[in-house]
Amino acid sequence: MHLIAIGGSDAGISAALRARELNPDVDVTVVVADAYPNFSICGIPYYFSGEVQPWQSLAHRTAADLEATGMRLRLDTFATGIDVTGQRLTVRDAHGAESQLAYDELVVGTGALPSAAGITGLDTLGPDDGVHVLHSMGDTFALDQHLNDRNPESAIIIGAGYVGLEMAEALTVRGLKVTQLQRGPEVLSTLDPELGALVHAELDRHDVEVVTGSRVEAVTRSPAGLTVTGHRNGAPFQHTADLVLAVVGVRPNTELLESAGATLSAGRAVLVDEQMRTGLPHVFAAGDGVVTHHRLLGRTYLPLGTTAHKQGRVAGENALGGDARFAGSLGTQVVKVFDLVAARTGLRDHEAAAAGFSPSSVTAVADDHKAYYPGATPISIRITGNADDGRLLGAQLVGSRSAEVAKRVDTFATALFHNMTVAGISDLDLSYTPPLGSPWDAVQVATQRWDREHTKAQVPA
Amino acid sequence: MHLIAIGGSDAGISAALRARELNPDVDVTVVVADAYPNFSICGIPYYFSGEVQPWQSLAHRTAADLEATGMRLRLDTFATGIDVTGQRLTVRDAHGAESQLAYDELVVGTGALPSAAGITGLDTLGPDDGVHVLHSMGDTFALDQHLNDRNPESAIIIGAGYVGLEMAEALTVRGLKVTQLQRGPEVLSTLDPELGALVHAELDRHDVEVVTGSRVEAVTRSPAGLTVTGHRNGAPFQHTADLVLAVVGVRPNTELLESAGATLSAGRAVLVDEQMRTGLPHVFAAGDGVVTHHRLLGRTYLPLGTTAHKQGRVAGENALGGDARFAGSLGTQVVKVFDLVAARTGLRDHEAAAAGFSPSSVTAVADDHKAYYPGATPISIRITGNADDGRLLGAQLVGSRSAEVAKRVDTFATALFHNMTVAGISDLDLSYTPPLGSPWDAVQVATQRWDREHTKAQVPA
């Protein structure tokens, strides 16, 4: 039995690890396009901030660690074609030599690629011009070289999502003057603007120049530097800096599977079932290249490292004949921006309404622990519930780094997993000690607020 | 409609607040034995450490806050008798004058009293002798006066449970030399000794002298100070200090309800159903004086502030004709001891076995966040699962204060609430960012360890 996993990131490695864990007799080969298997792409911003050094420590596991589990790594090896019927994978090595690898089962985890979001110039300008993306260790080395060799003083970051915000912090810490251009009305568009504004204020406090409502159209190079042009409120704008970093999202990298005959979704992610089967015999797929089963939305596309780990694990188990199922995402996410932490799980109003719910959201502000104990700090918690039946649909939280926001969102994620009602959260036996919480935790203060407002609305005055 | 709640602590106040919230037309009176309604008894140790000042800030809400909700407070008023048939409560004021209050519904939240655990001298010696308990604001003032007036240099704390540990920290911070005597083999006997030992080590690091296995038999007063005597490993011991604090647990304070004809459990807590009804018409009871419905154990006695809040809320709602149910405790608890946090939820092996499960426990050590990011710190997580069917039964966690242990136990508590399996925890969509977690959170690293060990055991070699 020979299992091949394509992709050295979360999905491919998780599949390979799971297979080796379940059956040490299975041959496992992982085909990795670069020389950096199992690197923590989410950690790259902290390399640039200087918090993580050297870059090698970004590896979740070293190549030696991986090989010690009994898997074989083929590094700098690019998968170019799948012969589904013949169960053979064609690969090209660093020297351009092609060869074929026979497999019994295949797990494809080719991930995603940076999107250019239709911005002119992102296709032609590159690291040598001072225009960067950040999706691989190769991108990391290119940006690193730029920063070290050319010592830029200013940067424009296009995009204010997770990576954009983390890089705004990193480059600011590093001494660059950062301008952050965001298309939407507020940064961190995965949160409602009311909560995104708290993150915006944190960027302001650290002298990041944030320009929301900026539709970037082009990046051009001139002797003065790099110029980003576009429109804002109907008027043209331009910003110039020494460096441009475009972090405007990703698109599924599906060429290999598409050529092999896999079916793509509307968003061009590969269709898979809950067992991570592509429909092609003996071919599984997982991670940022495939559709995401969402527990509240059904089929969507929501590429996240946590999801890729889970899907890869399921694929690895099923490739060995198992019957594991990906239980579905809730879109749980968290980001640290300077001294603030922002998190969400589940749905926001517009997402829930589009899915046929009757959502209603209420924001509460509750202290992370008893106000009398030193260091208490407010957490803004926005609860989305279904007005019809009181079902919890989602939660968004923003608070200081000390406020244990990341784990409080996990309580909501666990509650959502079990389809709890908003009112039901008060039944949870959560922990309490004055330095770390309240008899009704902030989580419950927020859900009680939602419940009170909606119960009131049901009782005629 | 007149609702009377007896007790100014969590249960009574919660019942009163809930009633006023649900129906502002209901008359609500709270009968409070002392002058300190709604004080945070859990916060008292932080008053002694100096972190909370003045003592007035220990109030969850001030008397004025409470009265602003429309409830009436009768302070320094002791409830002496219930005329169940006549629906009248007899009370005695601070001057010894008795009067009667008519009620339509009654919620009794008389709580618990400090236990003497059969130790000779605790019944006769008191604050004037330098022997203290710590269960009320009166006890707090007595200990405070002792510390200020007599400036003791050494203290013996009998008991190493939550309050004992917090007071060991507080008195150490205050400069006293603390000796802590614990009957059991390890401190914090609510955890398995393997994890309790981590707390013991933290006490050692802060020069608290911990003596486990100490069966205290008597406290006596002599010119040299206070002497605690007993046996340890079959041999007699004695310790002398300027001050003795006995924190060896509580017993339900049920005299009032017992006299009124309520039924007591074997442990002498008042029997109530899930609606907090005592069986006496129009008489509800909640909090530390009543039995606790535990989701895994059924009926038990587990006095906790969080539970008292929930039960009081249920009683207040049902007293108004509602149909709320106390969903049950999982015994979720957390304590901070110096720079360590220890938490638990659900059952440990011996508790689970006594309840008819086939428990098995495994301890894993997992970093609170990615090791490459500064400040990563290990959390010891002990998972108890049912070997028969893989059901999660409990979790114990010990980690540093920065490790977000208190909220991680909440994820386990929420999972337990829904009867999840240990393996099922891997399906939870928990949050991840390198400074605050891992792609598989520490919670999942621990459950995967348990699962791996138990799956392995099922496969013949």
PDB file of C-alpha atoms in Angstrom, chain A residues 36-245:
ATOM      1  CA  TYR A  36      10.003  23.737   3.189  1.00  0.00           C
ATOM      2  CA  PRO A  37       7.596  21.045   4.274  1.00  0.00           C
ATOM      3  CA  ASN A  38       5.268  21.688   7.234  1.00  0.00           C
ATOM      4  CA  PHE A  39       6.209  25.333   7.668  1.00  0.00           C
ATOM      5  CA  SER A  40       3.832  27.523   9.625  1.00  0.00           C
ATOM      6  CA  ILE A  41       2.715  30.023   7.030  1.00  0.00           C
ATOM      7  CA  CYS A  42       0.602  31.715   9.710  1.00  0.00           C
ATOM      8  CA  GLY A  43       3.810  32.458  11.586  1.00  0.00           C
ATOM      9  CA  ILE A  44       5.545  34.432   8.827  1.00  0.00           C
ATOM     10  CA  PRO A  45       4.453  37.877  10.099  1.00  0.00           C
ATOM     11  CA  TYR A  46       6.207  37.130  13.399  1.00  0.00           C
ATOM     12  CA  TYR A  47       9.408  36.428  11.541  1.00  0.00           C
ATOM     13  CA  PHE A  48       9.230  39.899  10.046  1.00  0.00           C
ATOM     14  CA  SER A  49       8.428  41.502  13.392  1.00  0.00           C
ATOM     15  CA  GLY A  50      11.563  39.854  14.758  1.00  0.00           C
ATOM     16  CA  GLU A  51       9.651  37.839  17.342  1.00  0.00           C
ATOM     17  CA  VAL A  52      10.508  34.563  15.634  1.00  0.00           C
ATOM     18  CA  GLN A  53      14.117  33.941  14.639  1.00  0.00           C
ATOM     19  CA  PRO A  54      15.621  32.219  12.736  1.00  0.00           C
ATOM     20  CA  TRP A  55      13.193  31.391   9.954  1.00  0.00           C
ATOM     21  CA  GLN A  56      13.848  27.684  10.450  1.00  0.00           C
ATOM     22  CA  SER A  57      11.942  27.784  13.710  1.00  0.00           C
ATOM     23  CA  LEU A  58       8.743  28.411  11.732  1.00  0.00           C
ATOM     24  CA  ALA A  59       8.680  24.700  10.924  1.00  0.00           C
ATOM     25  CA  HIS A  60       5.897  22.874  12.801  1.00  0.00           C
ATOM     26  CA  ARG A  61       8.171  19.853  12.378  1.00  0.00           C
ATOM     27  CA  THR A  62      11.545  19.623  10.670  1.00  0.00           C
ATOM     28  CA  ALA A  63      12.079  17.375   7.650  1.00  0.00           C
ATOM     29  CA  ALA A  64      13.934  15.050  10.020  1.00  0.00           C
ATOM     30  CA  ASP A  65      10.950  14.999  12.402  1.00  0.00           C
ATOM     31  CA  LEU A  66       8.668  14.106   9.528  1.00  0.00           C
ATOM     32  CA  GLU A  67      10.944  11.387   8.210  1.00  0.00           C
ATOM     33  CA  ALA A  68      11.216   9.981  11.715  1.00  0.00           C
ATOM     34  CA  THR A  69       7.514   9.126  11.485  1.00  0.00           C
ATOM     35  CA  GLY A  70       8.385   6.903   8.550  1.00  0.00           C
ATOM     36  CA  MET A  71       7.129   9.062   5.693  1.00  0.00           C
ATOM     37  CA  ARG A  72       9.252   9.805   2.636  1.00  0.00           C
ATOM     38  CA  LEU A  73       9.630  13.422   1.513  1.00  0.00           C
ATOM     39  CA  ARG A  74      10.233  14.416  -2.106  1.00  0.00           C
ATOM     40  CA  LEU A  75      11.208  18.044  -1.827  1.00  0.00           C
ATOM     41  CA  ASP A  76      11.493  20.593  -4.663  1.00  0.00           C
ATOM     42  CA  THR A  77       9.229  18.304  -6.597  1.00  0.00           C
ATOM     43  CA  PHE A  78       6.270  19.564  -8.551  1.00  0.00           C
ATOM     44  CA  ALA A  79       3.284  17.363  -9.345  1.00  0.00           C
ATOM     45  CA  THR A  80       2.388  17.954 -12.993  1.00  0.00           C
ATOM     46  CA  GLY A  81      -0.190  15.319 -13.813  1.00  0.00           C
ATOM     47  CA  ILE A  82      -2.387  12.567 -12.409  1.00  0.00           C
ATOM     48  CA  ASP A  83      -3.125   9.435 -14.392  1.00  0.00           C
ATOM     49  CA  VAL A  84      -6.268   8.511 -12.525  1.00  0.00           C
ATOM     50  CA  THR A  85      -6.885   5.231 -14.305  1.00  0.00           C
ATOM     51  CA  GLY A  86      -3.273   4.102 -14.080  1.00  0.00           C
ATOM     52  CA  GLN A  87      -2.901   5.447 -10.522  1.00  0.00           C
ATOM     53  CA  ARG A  88       0.311   7.206 -11.405  1.00  0.00           C
ATOM     54  CA  LEU A  89       1.497  10.686 -10.552  1.00  0.00           C
ATOM     55  CA  THR A  90       3.852  12.584 -12.815  1.00  0.00           C
ATOM     56  CA  VAL A  91       6.328  14.802 -11.015  1.00  0.00           C
ATOM     57  CA  ARG A  92       9.082  17.171 -12.094  1.00  0.00           C
ATOM     58  CA  ASP A  93      12.165  17.613  -9.949  1.00  0.00           C
ATOM     59  CA  ALA A  94      14.260  20.744  -9.402  1.00  0.00           C
ATOM     60  CA  HIS A  95      16.361  19.908 -12.460  1.00  0.00           C
ATOM     61  CA  GLY A  96      13.308  19.684 -14.698  1.00  0.00           C
ATOM     62  CA  ALA A  97      13.428  15.901 -14.927  1.00  0.00           C
ATOM     63  CA  GLU A  98      10.027  14.217 -15.034  1.00  0.00           C
ATOM     64  CA  SER A  99       9.252  10.863 -13.480  1.00  0.00           C
ATOM     65  CA  GLN A 100       6.236   8.839 -12.505  1.00  0.00           C
ATOM     66  CA  LEU A 101       5.189   7.578  -9.106  1.00  0.00           C
ATOM     67  CA  ALA A 102       2.691   4.780  -8.677  1.00  0.00           C
ATOM     68  CA  TYR A 103       0.138   5.168  -5.893  1.00  0.00           C
ATOM     69  CA  ASP A 104      -2.648   3.180  -4.375  1.00  0.00           C
ATOM     70  CA  GLU A 105      -4.274   6.223  -2.846  1.00  0.00           C
ATOM     71  CA  LEU A 106      -3.647   9.890  -3.496  1.00  0.00           C
ATOM     72  CA  VAL A 107      -4.356  12.919  -1.305  1.00  0.00           C
ATOM     73  CA  VAL A 108      -4.066  16.253  -3.066  1.00  0.00           C
ATOM     74  CA  GLY A 109      -3.333  19.262  -0.887  1.00  0.00           C
ATOM     75  CA  THR A 110      -2.129  21.839  -3.364  1.00  0.00           C
ATOM     76  CA  GLY A 111      -3.671  24.675  -1.409  1.00  0.00           C
ATOM     77  CA  ALA A 112      -4.278  28.147  -2.724  1.00  0.00           C
ATOM     78  CA  LEU A 113      -2.432  30.924  -4.512  1.00  0.00           C
ATOM     79  CA  PRO A 114      -2.377  34.639  -3.767  1.00  0.00           C
ATOM     80  CA  SER A 115      -5.092  36.530  -5.565  1.00  0.00           C
ATOM     81  CA  ALA A 116      -4.300  39.652  -7.584  1.00  0.00           C
ATOM     82  CA  ALA A 117      -7.884  40.881  -7.167  1.00  0.00           C
ATOM     83  CA  GLY A 118      -7.782  42.390 -10.631  1.00  0.00           C
ATOM     84  CA  ILE A 119      -5.133  44.952  -9.701  1.00  0.00           C
ATOM     85  CA  THR A 120      -3.055  45.986 -12.721  1.00  0.00           C
ATOM     86  CA  GLY A 121       0.659  45.596 -12.186  1.00  0.00           C
ATOM     87  CA  LEU A 122       0.504  42.773  -9.651  1.00  0.00           C
ATOM     88  CA  ASP A 123       0.912  40.364 -12.556  1.00  0.00           C
ATOM     89  CA  THR A 124       4.007  42.051 -13.997  1.00  0.00           C
ATOM     90  CA  LEU A 125       5.791  43.578 -10.995  1.00  0.00           C
ATOM     91  CA  GLY A 126       7.510  41.328  -8.501  1.00  0.00           C
ATOM     92  CA  PRO A 127       9.941  41.221  -5.614  1.00  0.00           C
ATOM     93  CA  ASP A 128      12.748  42.777  -7.702  1.00  0.00           C
ATOM     94  CA  ASP A 129      10.475  45.765  -8.203  1.00  0.00           C
ATOM     95  CA  GLY A 130       9.557  45.895  -4.524  1.00  0.00           C
ATOM     96  CA  VAL A 131       6.118  44.369  -5.000  1.00  0.00           C
ATOM     97  CA  HIS A 132       5.432  41.385  -2.787  1.00  0.00           C
ATOM     98  CA  VAL A 133       2.895  38.763  -1.894  1.00  0.00           C
ATOM     99  CA  LEU A 134       3.243  36.516   1.143  1.00  0.00           C
ATOM    100  CA  HIS A 135       2.107  32.965   0.779  1.00  0.00           C
ATOM    101  CA  SER A 136       5.196  30.760   0.858  1.00  0.00           C
ATOM    102  CA  MET A 137       8.665  30.601   2.302  1.00  0.00           C
ATOM    103  CA  GLY A 138       9.918  31.744  -1.121  1.00  0.00           C
ATOM    104  CA  ASP A 139       7.831  34.899  -0.785  1.00  0.00           C
ATOM    105  CA  THR A 140       9.197  35.273   2.729  1.00  0.00           C
ATOM    106  CA  PHE A 141      12.808  35.108   1.616  1.00  0.00           C
ATOM    107  CA  ALA A 142      12.157  37.606  -1.170  1.00  0.00           C
ATOM    108  CA  LEU A 143      10.586  40.134   1.185  1.00  0.00           C
ATOM    109  CA  ASP A 144      13.297  39.526   3.757  1.00  0.00           C
ATOM    110  CA  GLN A 145      16.007  40.218   1.190  1.00  0.00           C
ATOM    111  CA  HIS A 146      14.247  43.392   0.124  1.00  0.00           C
ATOM    112  CA  LEU A 147      14.024  44.649   3.697  1.00  0.00           C
ATOM    113  CA  ASN A 148      17.633  43.813   4.457  1.00  0.00           C
ATOM    114  CA  ASP A 149      19.233  44.965   1.202  1.00  0.00           C
ATOM    115  CA  ARG A 150      17.221  48.041   0.370  1.00  0.00           C
ATOM    116  CA  ASN A 151      16.158  49.204   3.789  1.00  0.00           C
ATOM    117  CA  PRO A 152      12.788  50.629   2.711  1.00  0.00           C
ATOM    118  CA  GLU A 153      11.322  53.327   4.914  1.00  0.00           C
ATOM    119  CA  SER A 154       7.714  53.068   3.864  1.00  0.00           C
ATOM    120  CA  ALA A 155       5.296  50.359   2.832  1.00  0.00           C
ATOM    121  CA  ILE A 156       1.831  50.181   1.385  1.00  0.00           C
ATOM    122  CA  ILE A 157      -0.156  47.123   2.389  1.00  0.00           C
ATOM    123  CA  ILE A 158      -3.083  46.415   0.098  1.00  0.00           C
ATOM    124  CA  GLY A 159      -5.648  44.574   2.170  1.00  0.00           C
ATOM    125  CA  ALA A 160      -6.543  44.650   5.872  1.00  0.00           C
ATOM    126  CA  GLY A 161      -7.461  41.047   6.498  1.00  0.00           C
ATOM    127  CA  TYR A 162      -5.602  38.756   8.889  1.00  0.00           C
ATOM    128  CA  VAL A 163      -2.234  38.714   7.145  1.00  0.00           C
ATOM    129  CA  GLY A 164      -2.483  42.368   6.171  1.00  0.00           C
ATOM    130  CA  LEU A 165      -3.071  43.406   9.779  1.00  0.00           C
ATOM    131  CA  GLU A 166      -0.340  41.168  11.147  1.00  0.00           C
ATOM    132  CA  MET A 167       2.092  42.542   8.557  1.00  0.00           C
ATOM    133  CA  ALA A 168       1.051  46.128   9.361  1.00  0.00           C
ATOM    134  CA  GLU A 169       2.106  45.396  12.917  1.00  0.00           C
ATOM    135  CA  ALA A 170       5.300  43.606  11.867  1.00  0.00           C
ATOM    136  CA  LEU A 171       6.506  46.301   9.487  1.00  0.00           C
ATOM    137  CA  THR A 172       5.602  49.044  11.969  1.00  0.00           C
ATOM    138  CA  VAL A 173       7.545  47.285  14.699  1.00  0.00           C
ATOM    139  CA  ARG A 174      10.401  47.083  12.235  1.00  0.00           C
ATOM    140  CA  GLY A 175      10.352  50.845  11.802  1.00  0.00           C
ATOM    141  CA  LEU A 176       8.597  51.269   8.461  1.00  0.00           C
ATOM    142  CA  LYS A 177       5.871  53.818   7.962  1.00  0.00           C
ATOM    143  CA  VAL A 178       2.886  51.723   6.924  1.00  0.00           C
ATOM    144  CA  THR A 179      -0.105  52.795   4.875  1.00  0.00           C
ATOM    145  CA  GLN A 180      -2.887  50.215   4.809  1.00  0.00           C
ATOM    146  CA  LEU A 181      -5.425  50.367   2.006  1.00  0.00           C
ATOM    147  CA  GLN A 182      -8.699  48.558   2.543  1.00  0.00           C
ATOM    148  CA  ARG A 183     -11.444  48.299  -0.043  1.00  0.00           C
ATOM    149  CA  GLY A 184     -14.302  47.880   2.428  1.00  0.00           C
ATOM    150  CA  PRO A 185     -15.719  50.411   4.872  1.00  0.00           C
ATOM    151  CA  GLU A 186     -13.679  49.062   7.782  1.00  0.00           C
ATOM    152  CA  VAL A 187     -10.608  46.928   8.412  1.00  0.00           C
ATOM    153  CA  LEU A 188     -10.979  43.220   9.139  1.00  0.00           C
ATOM    154  CA  SER A 189     -14.073  42.807   7.021  1.00  0.00           C
ATOM    155  CA  THR A 190     -14.675  39.388   8.558  1.00  0.00           C
ATOM    156  CA  LEU A 191     -16.117  41.305  11.539  1.00  0.00           C
ATOM    157  CA  ASP A 192     -19.014  43.744  11.624  1.00  0.00           C
ATOM    158  CA  PRO A 193     -17.722  47.313  11.130  1.00  0.00           C
ATOM    159  CA  GLU A 194     -18.673  48.204  14.708  1.00  0.00           C
ATOM    160  CA  LEU A 195     -16.067  45.718  15.972  1.00  0.00           C
ATOM    161  CA  GLY A 196     -13.651  46.267  13.083  1.00  0.00           C
ATOM    162  CA  ALA A 197     -13.526  49.915  14.202  1.00  0.00           C
ATOM    163  CA  LEU A 198     -11.899  48.813  17.459  1.00  0.00           C
ATOM    164  CA  VAL A 199      -9.115  47.172  15.455  1.00  0.00           C
ATOM    165  CA  HIS A 200      -8.860  50.301  13.298  1.00  0.00           C
ATOM    166  CA  ALA A 201      -8.376  52.389  16.454  1.00  0.00           C
ATOM    167  CA  GLU A 202      -5.586  50.060  17.560  1.00  0.00           C
ATOM    168  CA  LEU A 203      -3.830  50.567  14.211  1.00  0.00           C
ATOM    169  CA  ASP A 204      -4.264  54.334  14.637  1.00  0.00           C
ATOM    170  CA  ARG A 205      -2.712  54.152  18.095  1.00  0.00           C
ATOM    171  CA  HIS A 206       0.358  52.573  16.531  1.00  0.00           C
ATOM    172  CA  ASP A 207       0.605  55.107  13.695  1.00  0.00           C
ATOM    173  CA  VAL A 208      -0.474  52.835  10.896  1.00  0.00           C
ATOM    174  CA  GLU A 209      -2.173  55.050   8.321  1.00  0.00           C
ATOM    175  CA  VAL A 210      -5.394  53.244   7.484  1.00  0.00           C
ATOM    176  CA  VAL A 211      -7.368  54.284   4.418  1.00  0.00           C
ATOM    177  CA  THR A 212     -10.671  52.458   4.150  1.00  0.00           C
ATOM    178  CA  GLY A 213     -12.971  52.565   1.139  1.00  0.00           C
ATOM    179  CA  SER A 214      -9.931  52.465  -1.163  1.00  0.00           C
ATOM    180  CA  ARG A 215     -10.479  50.630  -4.412  1.00  0.00           C
ATOM    181  CA  VAL A 216      -6.953  49.885  -5.628  1.00  0.00           C
ATOM    182  CA  GLU A 217      -6.693  49.655  -9.401  1.00  0.00           C
ATOM    183  CA  ALA A 218      -3.007  49.645 -10.257  1.00  0.00           C
ATOM    184  CA  VAL A 219       0.507  49.441  -8.937  1.00  0.00           C
ATOM    185  CA  THR A 220       3.213  51.171 -10.992  1.00  0.00           C
ATOM    186  CA  ARG A 221       6.908  51.674 -10.567  1.00  0.00           C
ATOM    187  CA  SER A 222       8.637  55.011 -11.012  1.00  0.00           C
ATOM    188  CA  PRO A 223      11.970  56.471  -9.925  1.00  0.00           C
ATOM    189  CA  ALA A 224      10.202  57.909  -6.867  1.00  0.00           C
ATOM    190  CA  GLY A 225       9.140  54.450  -5.727  1.00  0.00           C
ATOM    191  CA  LEU A 226       6.023  52.397  -6.086  1.00  0.00           C
ATOM    192  CA  THR A 227       2.729  54.104  -6.668  1.00  0.00           C
ATOM    193  CA  VAL A 228      -0.639  52.627  -5.886  1.00  0.00           C
ATOM    194  CA  THR A 229      -3.572  54.292  -7.606  1.00  0.00           C
ATOM    195  CA  GLY A 230      -7.294  53.819  -7.430  1.00  0.00           C
ATOM    196  CA  HIS A 231     -10.534  55.457  -6.415  1.00  0.00           C
ATOM    197  CA  ARG A 232     -11.969  56.406  -3.064  1.00  0.00           C
ATOM    198  CA  ASN A 233     -15.442  57.883  -2.657  1.00  0.00           C
ATOM    199  CA  GLY A 234     -15.510  58.425  -6.412  1.00  0.00           C
ATOM    200  CA  ALA A 235     -12.313  60.460  -6.409  1.00  0.00           C
ATOM    201  CA  PRO A 236      -8.956  59.206  -7.622  1.00  0.00           C
ATOM    202  CA  PHE A 237      -6.173  58.684  -5.070  1.00  0.00           C
ATOM    203  CA  GLN A 238      -2.541  57.721  -5.167  1.00  0.00           C
ATOM    204  CA  HIS A 239      -0.034  56.668  -2.517  1.00  0.00           C
ATOM    205  CA  THR A 240       3.692  56.187  -2.999  1.00  0.00           C
ATOM    206  CA  ALA A 241       6.051  54.066  -0.915  1.00  0.00           C
ATOM    207  CA  ASP A 242       9.263  52.071  -1.092  1.00  0.00           C
ATOM    208  CA  LEU A 243       7.529  48.728  -0.878  1.00  0.00           C
ATOM    209  CA  VAL A 244       4.134  47.267  -1.727  1.00  0.00           C
ATOM    210  CA  LEU A 245       2.680  44.165  -0.127  1.00  0.00           C
TER     211      LEU A 245
END
